[in-house]
């Protein structure tokens, strides 16, 4: 299938700045692009061009930077009001912000000759991990404030974190920021000071500041008085938990029903360290649990030779440090000093379900981006978050936790599809969803493509078994019209719910579809109840070819887990374990897709020289053959 695409250069460092129902604003090298979502076409006359001056480029080069770094990469966008916007760029390692007026009618923008320095607001380097949020007329940024990138800070003019204080920020890589109920929260990973006596480790963090923080009494007038931080715990439970410690991406806060209760949660991608076995996980964190951690005990170190221990309640001053107050400038100096040196919480933030909702182990890629279509209403009336994750190898994986609506303790993840969206080796940096266009927008450094949220309308899935085997909340089988239909069409049709089927748990599909067996391909049963299913998205079922060269066969035995992705040698050749238990693999088809950006650009789906078979029984055997 051909998909809409927008191409730039790999050194454009595309960054999603804003979106509405119809358009995307993309920050890039020396420009902001206004792109339609439906076709990914740039709107004529809507581009903002802002190159660095010759003097700034020359100064950047003299400081030893490469020519491609000495450009103006737009990283910050804020809508000040309906008729005025602010954008900030790296400006050849001398960050600047500009204000533009939005003309009524056609929506074009005009520079109003108002320019200001952006130190502390915008990164110097376009590849630096920075973030920001604009709320209540103020820009809250998390970036660096110097050319070398050593002075990390969380900043809202004039307040900032302590300069070069490793107890507040220790070599952070900022990921995201959100506004919530009078606070601004920042998500990032950093070198863990509390672990330094045992070695070096990176932990994921969430920190918060009060929006009404005005700084402290002299000499703290330009410092936060409410800055607190806590660890995010994403781990597989057990006597010795396995931790995914490095936060890579998060979603915004999502409101929904989880475990039968209303809640607001944030999904995050966490990975193992770069020099460890490649592991990635998606964990969900309740905003309520985050706020509860900030109400718990503090953790501190008496001196550099001591362990980090819980601060006794008797040593915590009143009013409680980190609380929002009417005028922080009147706080006692002792309390402000306490926050400066004791800003770490003793309790970490637990993940919802006390475990990841998705895990993936691969030698070839890690998860790098996430987008969620929240609370999709399924046929049974329950609502599910459909989650899309991107990898640093160009893949998009779609899955859903089918127990989320009714259970806060158990997890049962169904991997619906895997798509090679970009050529292998291309990192997916960001993803976003357009509900109006039923599209997933996938963004790399120099390319943007649009993928459909579901494949219900594809000819491949126009049979009962194939439709239900998707286990996709977006799709339902119309028994009266013998068609696989998108769930929004089902809800809008007004037809009796009894004529539709949807099996997210994968059960009773054979019973439901038995009457169509004479019209559809059937699964051939062989000795010892082994079922061989070809995994190529075509739905074809065939007996293993006895003619292939046995010398080119890889056989892997597994007692547990689902083999969720096996690719040809030039794409993957990796076997990964998902969160679904192995017993659920029987009779299951995992759908893989290849999309084309331009004719001849990518491979035409799965090669005819590539075959994968699953044998389900007491043990699972995977046979990969890429012989001729």
XYZ file of C-alpha atoms in Angstrom:
628
model
C 0.000 0.000 0.000
C 1.150 3.528 -0.773
C 0.978 5.951 2.133
C 1.173 9.771 2.303
C 4.733 10.943 2.932
C 6.616 14.175 3.546
C 10.351 14.019 2.871
C 13.170 16.236 4.062
C 16.812 15.574 4.836
C 18.075 13.468 7.740
C 19.761 16.626 9.083
C 16.453 18.544 9.216
C 15.789 17.064 12.682
C 12.011 17.258 12.363
C 10.197 18.037 15.600
C 6.424 18.118 16.114
C 5.575 21.532 17.536
C 1.785 21.553 17.411
C -1.212 19.981 15.689
C -4.916 20.514 15.229
C -7.561 18.491 13.398
C -6.212 19.365 9.977
C -2.546 20.348 10.144
C 0.831 19.664 11.753
C 3.445 22.256 12.623
C 6.918 20.769 12.167
C 10.071 22.495 13.384
C 13.032 21.881 11.106
C 16.258 23.443 9.842
C 15.702 27.179 9.297
C 11.944 26.696 8.938
C 8.590 25.738 10.402
C 6.448 23.670 8.022
C 2.647 23.734 8.100
C 1.562 20.346 6.711
C -1.882 18.919 6.036
C -2.589 15.704 7.917
C -4.670 13.999 5.237
C -2.076 14.166 2.437
C 1.053 15.407 4.266
C 1.376 18.299 1.832
C 2.839 21.642 2.865
C 0.330 24.478 2.821
C 1.270 27.118 0.289
C 2.440 30.387 1.855
C 2.318 29.036 5.402
C 6.023 28.282 5.895
C 7.979 30.319 8.452
C 11.552 30.757 7.251
C 14.158 31.844 9.794
C 17.807 31.168 8.926
C 20.671 32.220 11.163
C 22.536 35.374 10.231
C 25.910 35.093 8.521
C 27.603 36.496 11.622
C 26.063 33.874 13.906
C 26.951 31.045 11.513
C 30.539 32.252 11.256
C 30.875 32.525 15.045
C 29.466 29.010 15.417
C 32.001 27.647 12.937
C 34.858 29.419 14.723
C 33.817 27.631 17.925
C 34.462 24.308 16.224
C 30.981 23.233 15.186
C 30.155 21.618 11.855
C 28.348 23.586 9.181
C 25.171 21.490 9.508
C 25.063 22.323 13.252
C 25.462 26.018 12.527
C 21.868 26.405 11.355
C 18.678 27.490 13.072
C 16.667 24.466 14.179
C 13.235 25.454 15.484
C 12.604 23.613 18.775
C 10.000 25.653 20.700
C 6.543 26.869 19.706
C 4.016 28.643 21.914
C 0.678 30.224 21.040
C 0.705 33.329 23.209
C -2.845 34.266 22.200
C -5.172 33.798 19.251
C -3.223 36.280 17.119
C 0.344 35.875 18.359
C 2.880 33.040 18.498
C 6.419 32.658 19.799
C 9.008 30.329 18.260
C 12.550 29.639 19.438
C 15.468 28.113 17.579
C 19.018 26.946 18.202
C 20.311 29.741 15.915
C 23.798 28.345 15.326
C 24.375 27.558 19.024
C 23.115 30.997 20.088
C 19.414 30.383 20.861
C 16.900 33.096 20.020
C 13.111 33.528 20.236
C 10.890 35.540 17.935
C 7.295 36.699 18.063
C 5.001 36.492 15.029
C 1.561 37.959 14.449
C -1.104 35.681 12.965
C -3.127 37.468 10.296
C -6.898 36.935 10.461
C -8.475 35.178 7.528
C -5.734 33.199 5.807
C -3.786 32.425 9.004
C -0.408 33.466 7.586
C 2.174 34.866 10.033
C 4.269 38.046 9.997
C 7.438 38.640 12.028
C 6.936 41.646 14.314
C 10.675 42.416 14.694
C 10.582 41.383 18.358
C 13.536 39.120 19.129
C 14.981 37.983 22.467
C 17.675 35.653 23.730
C 16.473 32.123 24.445
C 19.119 30.962 26.899
C 17.391 28.494 29.216
C 14.348 28.310 26.951
C 15.739 26.495 23.924
C 18.645 24.052 23.487
C 21.871 25.003 21.730
C 22.137 21.641 19.980
C 19.177 20.385 17.881
C 19.821 16.825 19.081
C 19.776 17.702 22.774
C 17.023 16.054 24.821
C 14.961 19.072 25.829
C 11.297 19.679 26.528
C 8.893 22.445 27.433
C 5.271 23.281 28.137
C 3.515 26.632 27.712
C 0.726 27.275 30.212
C -0.939 30.317 31.790
C 1.176 32.667 29.699
C 4.466 31.192 30.925
C 7.045 28.968 29.223
C 8.375 26.156 31.426
C 11.461 24.635 29.830
C 13.866 21.830 30.648
C 17.065 22.166 28.662
C 20.646 23.459 29.019
C 21.811 27.031 29.492
C 25.315 26.940 28.084
C 27.229 26.202 24.883
C 28.837 23.023 26.265
C 25.526 21.519 27.442
C 26.778 21.075 31.020
C 24.405 23.512 32.755
C 21.101 21.602 32.759
C 18.123 23.379 34.241
C 14.369 23.502 34.672
C 13.444 27.106 34.034
C 10.599 29.575 34.088
C 11.750 33.147 34.108
C 13.257 34.022 36.549
C 13.168 30.754 38.577
C 15.527 27.883 37.797
C 17.006 24.807 39.456
C 20.320 25.170 41.279
C 23.269 25.559 38.927
C 25.661 22.573 38.840
C 23.911 20.930 41.798
C 23.906 17.183 41.122
C 21.367 16.579 43.890
C 18.779 18.469 41.848
C 19.767 17.517 38.286
C 22.604 15.124 37.454
C 23.308 14.892 33.711
C 19.594 14.696 32.818
C 18.093 13.763 29.457
C 14.689 15.455 29.413
C 11.782 13.656 27.777
C 8.490 15.523 28.286
C 6.533 17.976 30.402
C 2.861 18.344 31.291
C 0.704 20.759 33.272
C -1.524 19.247 35.943
C -3.698 20.815 38.637
C -1.487 23.763 39.588
C 1.789 21.921 38.969
C 4.128 21.412 36.026
C 5.672 17.946 35.898
C 8.825 17.001 34.003
C 9.795 13.492 32.952
C 13.446 12.621 32.336
C 16.272 10.196 33.063
C 19.454 11.077 34.951
C 22.462 9.606 36.730
C 21.155 8.459 40.124
C 22.922 10.191 43.004
C 21.438 7.745 45.530
C 23.208 4.872 43.764
C 26.630 6.524 43.455
C 28.122 4.664 46.448
C 27.396 1.381 44.626
C 28.421 2.450 41.111
C 26.847 4.393 38.276
C 23.232 3.899 37.240
C 20.605 5.870 35.353
C 17.102 6.182 36.831
C 13.892 7.565 35.376
C 12.424 10.547 37.182
C 9.362 12.695 37.484
C 9.765 16.110 39.072
C 7.286 18.849 39.764
C 7.188 22.558 40.509
C 4.309 24.788 41.552
C 2.971 27.131 38.898
C 2.600 29.893 41.500
C 6.177 29.496 42.801
C 7.618 33.025 42.998
C 11.013 32.029 44.353
C 12.182 32.246 47.930
C 13.406 35.019 50.217
C 16.798 36.596 49.483
C 19.126 35.045 48.212
C 16.697 32.443 46.756
C 14.518 34.818 44.757
C 15.480 33.197 41.428
C 15.368 29.580 42.669
C 12.487 27.101 42.870
C 11.108 26.567 46.360
C 8.817 23.705 45.310
C 11.115 21.449 43.235
C 10.719 17.763 44.175
C 11.531 14.578 42.265
C 10.759 10.858 42.497
C 11.876 7.695 40.744
C 9.607 5.973 38.215
C 9.567 2.224 38.851
C 8.994 0.150 35.716
C 10.001 -3.414 36.524
C 9.031 -7.045 36.170
C 8.137 -8.160 39.721
C 9.800 -11.016 41.530
C 12.161 -11.793 44.374
C 14.773 -9.905 42.326
C 12.833 -7.430 40.151
C 14.095 -6.699 36.658
C 14.180 -2.947 36.078
C 13.744 -0.926 32.911
C 15.464 2.209 34.129
C 15.860 4.592 31.210
C 12.835 6.636 30.185
C 12.672 7.322 26.427
C 9.194 8.717 25.721
C 5.841 9.388 27.383
C 2.272 10.203 26.425
C 0.175 13.046 27.748
C -2.103 12.318 30.688
C -5.007 10.121 29.539
C -8.334 9.911 31.340
C -10.133 6.580 31.246
C -11.552 3.565 33.044
C -8.935 1.178 34.364
C -9.776 -1.715 36.650
C -13.371 -0.517 36.806
C -12.373 2.910 38.172
C -11.842 6.308 36.593
C -8.203 7.278 36.522
C -5.718 9.503 34.751
C -2.582 7.729 33.552
C 0.617 8.375 31.603
C 2.287 5.697 29.485
C 6.075 5.660 29.289
C 8.672 3.754 27.282
C 11.523 2.497 29.458
C 14.616 0.635 28.314
C 17.624 -1.164 29.714
C 21.034 0.602 29.555
C 22.717 0.922 26.178
C 25.482 -1.520 27.085
C 23.039 -4.163 28.373
C 20.930 -6.740 26.560
C 18.410 -4.739 24.543
C 15.174 -4.663 26.517
C 12.235 -2.257 26.279
C 8.972 -1.975 28.175
C 5.837 0.148 28.241
C 4.613 0.999 31.729
C 1.545 2.959 32.790
C 1.724 5.385 35.719
C -1.257 6.822 37.518
C -1.117 10.581 38.047
C -2.658 9.931 41.452
C 0.257 7.618 42.347
C 2.715 10.290 41.198
C 1.117 12.900 43.432
C 0.999 10.425 46.317
C 4.755 9.805 46.025
C 5.352 13.533 46.468
C 3.369 13.416 49.721
C 5.545 10.627 51.111
C 8.824 10.669 53.069
C 12.005 12.302 51.789
C 15.331 10.587 51.097
C 18.665 12.207 51.933
C 22.363 11.581 52.534
C 24.007 12.849 55.732
C 27.436 13.205 54.104
C 29.214 11.944 50.983
C 30.303 8.747 52.737
C 26.812 7.870 54.026
C 24.038 5.852 52.477
C 20.872 7.521 51.267
C 18.199 6.995 53.917
C 14.682 8.131 54.691
C 14.504 11.497 56.426
C 12.830 11.107 59.852
C 9.448 12.866 59.962
C 10.644 14.924 62.923
C 13.327 16.492 60.707
C 10.855 17.714 58.070
C 9.967 21.411 58.605
C 6.489 22.936 58.462
C 4.793 23.880 56.212
C 5.677 20.766 54.250
C 8.444 21.416 51.692
C 7.288 21.338 48.073
C 3.725 22.403 48.849
C 2.249 25.249 46.851
C 1.734 28.381 48.979
C 0.226 31.782 48.246
C 3.563 33.618 48.355
C 6.707 31.500 48.421
C 8.834 34.595 49.057
C 7.626 34.582 52.675
C 8.771 31.010 53.382
C 11.408 30.526 56.105
C 14.959 30.177 54.812
C 15.306 26.875 56.680
C 12.469 25.381 54.638
C 13.908 26.626 51.330
C 17.306 25.204 52.278
C 15.657 21.867 53.066
C 14.137 21.677 49.576
C 17.486 22.598 48.043
C 19.290 19.628 49.627
C 16.415 17.145 50.202
C 14.310 17.154 47.050
C 14.326 13.381 46.392
C 11.362 11.311 47.577
C 11.983 8.012 49.367
C 9.086 6.205 47.663
C 9.238 5.528 43.953
C 6.158 5.788 41.734
C 4.835 2.259 41.079
C 3.576 1.310 37.658
C -0.073 0.466 37.194
C -0.621 -3.313 37.465
C 2.827 -3.428 39.199
C 4.298 -4.624 35.914
C 4.783 -3.451 32.315
C 1.872 -3.727 29.899
C 4.316 -4.655 27.128
C 7.895 -5.907 26.960
C 10.205 -6.577 24.074
C 13.723 -8.019 24.014
C 15.734 -7.606 20.816
C 19.377 -7.437 19.837
C 18.474 -5.186 16.925
C 16.222 -2.438 18.202
C 14.641 -0.702 21.182
C 11.394 1.184 21.576
C 11.761 4.917 20.994
C 8.335 6.590 20.557
C 4.753 6.087 21.711
C 1.244 7.245 20.816
C -2.080 6.135 22.283
C -5.609 6.250 20.925
C -7.350 6.420 24.299
C -10.499 4.608 25.328
C -11.584 3.060 22.039
C -15.075 1.671 22.581
C -15.153 -2.019 21.727
C -18.175 -4.107 20.763
C -18.722 -5.246 24.373
C -18.994 -1.633 25.542
C -15.663 -1.658 27.356
C -13.069 0.930 26.441
C -9.445 0.116 25.692
C -6.314 2.168 25.048
C -4.873 1.136 21.686
C -1.129 1.697 21.962
C 1.353 2.265 19.136
C 5.087 2.144 19.812
C 7.870 2.988 17.396
C 11.392 1.582 17.418
C 14.834 2.901 16.535
C 14.786 0.460 13.598
C 11.759 1.879 11.796
C 9.044 -0.442 13.135
C 5.610 0.396 14.503
C 4.062 -2.130 16.893
C 0.380 -1.952 17.787
C -1.019 -3.644 20.896
C -3.742 -3.517 23.531
C -4.105 -4.726 27.114
C -7.453 -6.509 26.930
C -7.824 -6.752 30.736
C -7.357 -3.032 31.425
C -11.061 -2.158 31.612
C -11.890 -4.583 34.412
C -8.623 -5.407 36.181
C -5.972 -3.220 37.777
C -3.862 -6.231 38.778
C -3.573 -8.472 35.727
C -2.166 -7.769 32.281
C -2.950 -9.621 29.076
C -1.405 -7.930 26.075
C -2.391 -8.708 22.501
C 0.061 -7.662 19.788
C -2.183 -6.742 16.874
C 0.328 -5.846 14.170
C 3.889 -4.900 13.380
C 4.690 -2.554 10.496
C 8.045 -1.702 8.937
C 7.210 1.983 8.545
C 10.715 3.216 7.654
C 13.752 1.438 6.242
C 15.632 -0.587 8.873
C 18.070 1.602 10.778
C 15.798 4.668 10.746
C 14.811 5.793 14.238
C 11.207 6.796 14.876
C 11.438 9.931 17.020
C 7.789 10.867 17.496
C 4.283 9.644 16.725
C 0.917 11.304 16.999
C -2.677 10.320 16.208
C -5.284 12.125 14.133
C -8.734 10.825 15.051
C -10.401 12.848 12.304
C -8.264 11.180 9.630
C -7.989 7.816 11.437
C -4.241 8.127 10.942
C -1.040 7.520 12.850
C 1.595 10.129 11.970
C 5.124 8.714 12.243
C 8.073 11.127 12.368
C 11.798 10.521 11.918
C 14.590 13.092 11.593
C 13.901 13.662 7.897
C 10.679 11.831 6.984
C 7.028 11.885 7.979
C 4.492 9.267 6.935
C 0.849 8.566 7.699
C -0.364 5.046 8.496
C -3.977 3.905 8.987
C -5.040 3.248 12.564
C -6.515 -0.074 11.489
C -6.661 -2.486 8.559
C -10.281 -3.636 8.871
C -11.044 -2.581 5.299
C -8.123 -4.430 3.734
C -9.099 -7.310 1.468
C -6.790 -9.599 3.463
C -9.123 -9.468 6.461
C -12.480 -9.787 4.685
C -13.125 -13.271 6.048
C -14.573 -14.169 9.418
C -11.498 -15.876 10.806
C -9.056 -13.257 9.579
C -11.177 -10.415 10.896
C -11.583 -11.919 14.366
C -7.982 -13.163 14.478
C -6.868 -9.546 14.403
C -8.136 -9.204 17.997
C -8.335 -5.498 17.217
C -10.768 -3.224 19.123
C -11.127 -1.211 15.901
C -12.566 -4.134 13.917
C -15.734 -6.258 14.172
C -17.202 -8.994 11.974
C -20.594 -8.176 10.444
C -22.297 -11.565 10.310
C -25.283 -10.303 8.342
C -23.247 -8.692 5.557
C -20.215 -10.980 5.850
C -17.784 -8.093 6.138
C -15.036 -6.854 8.465
C -16.082 -3.386 9.555
C -14.453 -0.572 11.537
C -15.974 -0.339 15.009
C -16.990 3.317 14.522
C -19.147 2.221 11.566
C -20.714 -0.466 13.743
C -21.612 2.019 16.483
C -22.941 4.509 13.921
C -24.990 1.988 11.951
C -27.692 1.553 14.563
C -27.898 -2.146 13.649
C -28.498 -4.802 16.282
C -25.317 -5.600 18.179
C -26.183 -9.288 17.879
C -25.186 -9.381 14.209
C -21.569 -8.412 15.020
C -18.713 -10.370 16.559
C -15.442 -9.267 18.133
C -13.064 -11.536 20.085
C -10.241 -9.561 21.691
C -9.359 -12.633 23.778
C -8.989 -14.803 20.683
C -11.442 -17.401 22.035
C -14.365 -19.138 20.285
C -13.247 -17.844 16.876
C -13.427 -21.334 15.386
C -16.936 -21.824 16.753
C -18.160 -18.479 15.450
C -16.632 -18.886 11.994
C -17.277 -22.624 11.488
C -20.171 -21.977 9.137
C -17.793 -20.188 6.754
C -15.227 -23.007 6.700
C -16.259 -24.192 3.229
C -15.580 -20.677 1.914
C -12.360 -19.866 3.792
C -8.917 -21.466 3.996
C -8.720 -23.903 6.882
C -5.897 -24.637 9.295
C -4.435 -28.059 8.464
C -3.848 -30.254 11.473
C -0.835 -32.514 11.505
C 0.626 -35.051 13.864
C 0.709 -34.258 17.596
C -1.843 -31.463 17.061
C 0.814 -29.147 15.587
C -0.606 -26.184 13.672
C 1.562 -24.497 11.055
C 0.549 -20.961 10.169
C 2.331 -18.764 7.707
C 3.023 -15.316 9.132
C 3.142 -12.835 6.263
C -0.084 -10.858 6.541
C -1.603 -12.723 3.616
C -3.580 -15.157 5.731
C -2.488 -18.056 3.528
C -2.126 -21.339 5.344
C 0.128 -23.995 3.947
C 1.957 -27.110 4.943
C 5.721 -26.610 5.368
C 7.529 -27.042 2.074
C 9.575 -30.220 2.207
C 11.817 -29.035 -0.601
C 13.734 -26.360 1.307
C 17.412 -26.770 2.080
C 17.750 -28.168 5.586
C 21.122 -26.461 5.993
C 19.430 -23.044 5.980
C 16.904 -23.822 8.710
C 16.968 -22.277 12.160
C 14.999 -24.175 14.820
C 14.239 -22.544 18.166
C 12.348 -24.226 20.999
C 10.423 -22.197 23.560
C 8.174 -23.243 26.406
C 6.741 -19.811 27.144
C 6.164 -16.515 25.401
C 4.939 -15.422 22.021
C 7.259 -15.091 19.067
C 5.986 -11.729 17.994
C 8.358 -10.814 15.204
C 10.561 -12.890 12.959
C 11.959 -11.185 9.882
C 14.176 -11.947 6.911
C 17.894 -11.633 7.501
C 18.107 -8.153 6.025
C 15.372 -6.821 8.307
C 15.459 -8.577 11.653
C 16.385 -12.196 12.183
C 15.387 -11.710 15.789
C 12.975 -13.480 18.057
C 11.245 -11.387 20.676
C 9.079 -12.235 23.650
C 5.929 -10.231 24.179
C 3.717 -10.004 27.229
C 1.330 -12.685 25.966
C 1.774 -16.120 27.471
C 2.898 -18.890 25.172
C -0.250 -20.947 25.552
C -2.130 -18.263 23.646
C 0.015 -18.636 20.542
C -1.954 -21.575 19.117
C -3.938 -20.835 15.972
C -2.865 -17.181 16.143
C -1.772 -15.002 13.243
C 0.355 -11.962 13.942
C -0.026 -9.527 11.084
C 2.978 -7.898 9.487
C 2.841 -5.104 6.946
C 5.195 -3.350 4.562
C 4.247 0.102 3.327
C 5.686 1.881 0.305
C 6.581 5.564 0.348
C 7.313 5.596 -3.391
C 7.236 2.874 -6.021
C 10.356 0.776 -5.726
C 11.445 2.562 -2.544
C 10.862 -0.376 -0.208
C 10.512 -4.101 -0.578
C 7.186 -5.507 -1.769
C 6.145 -7.088 1.516
C 7.641 -10.357 2.642
C 10.001 -11.967 0.173
C 8.944 -15.167 -1.523
C 12.278 -16.561 -0.403
C 11.335 -16.061 3.223
C 9.083 -18.398 5.172
C 8.250 -18.586 8.860
C 6.321 -21.381 10.543
C 5.003 -21.669 14.042
C 4.497 -25.164 15.432
C 2.275 -25.121 18.473
C 2.070 -28.036 20.847
C 3.797 -28.890 24.075
C 6.810 -26.919 22.915
C 6.814 -24.180 20.294
C 9.154 -24.579 17.358
C 10.004 -21.811 14.952
C 11.424 -22.759 11.580
C 12.895 -19.923 9.539
C 13.884 -20.681 5.959
C 15.346 -18.181 3.567
C 16.550 -20.685 1.035
C 15.675 -20.347 -2.627
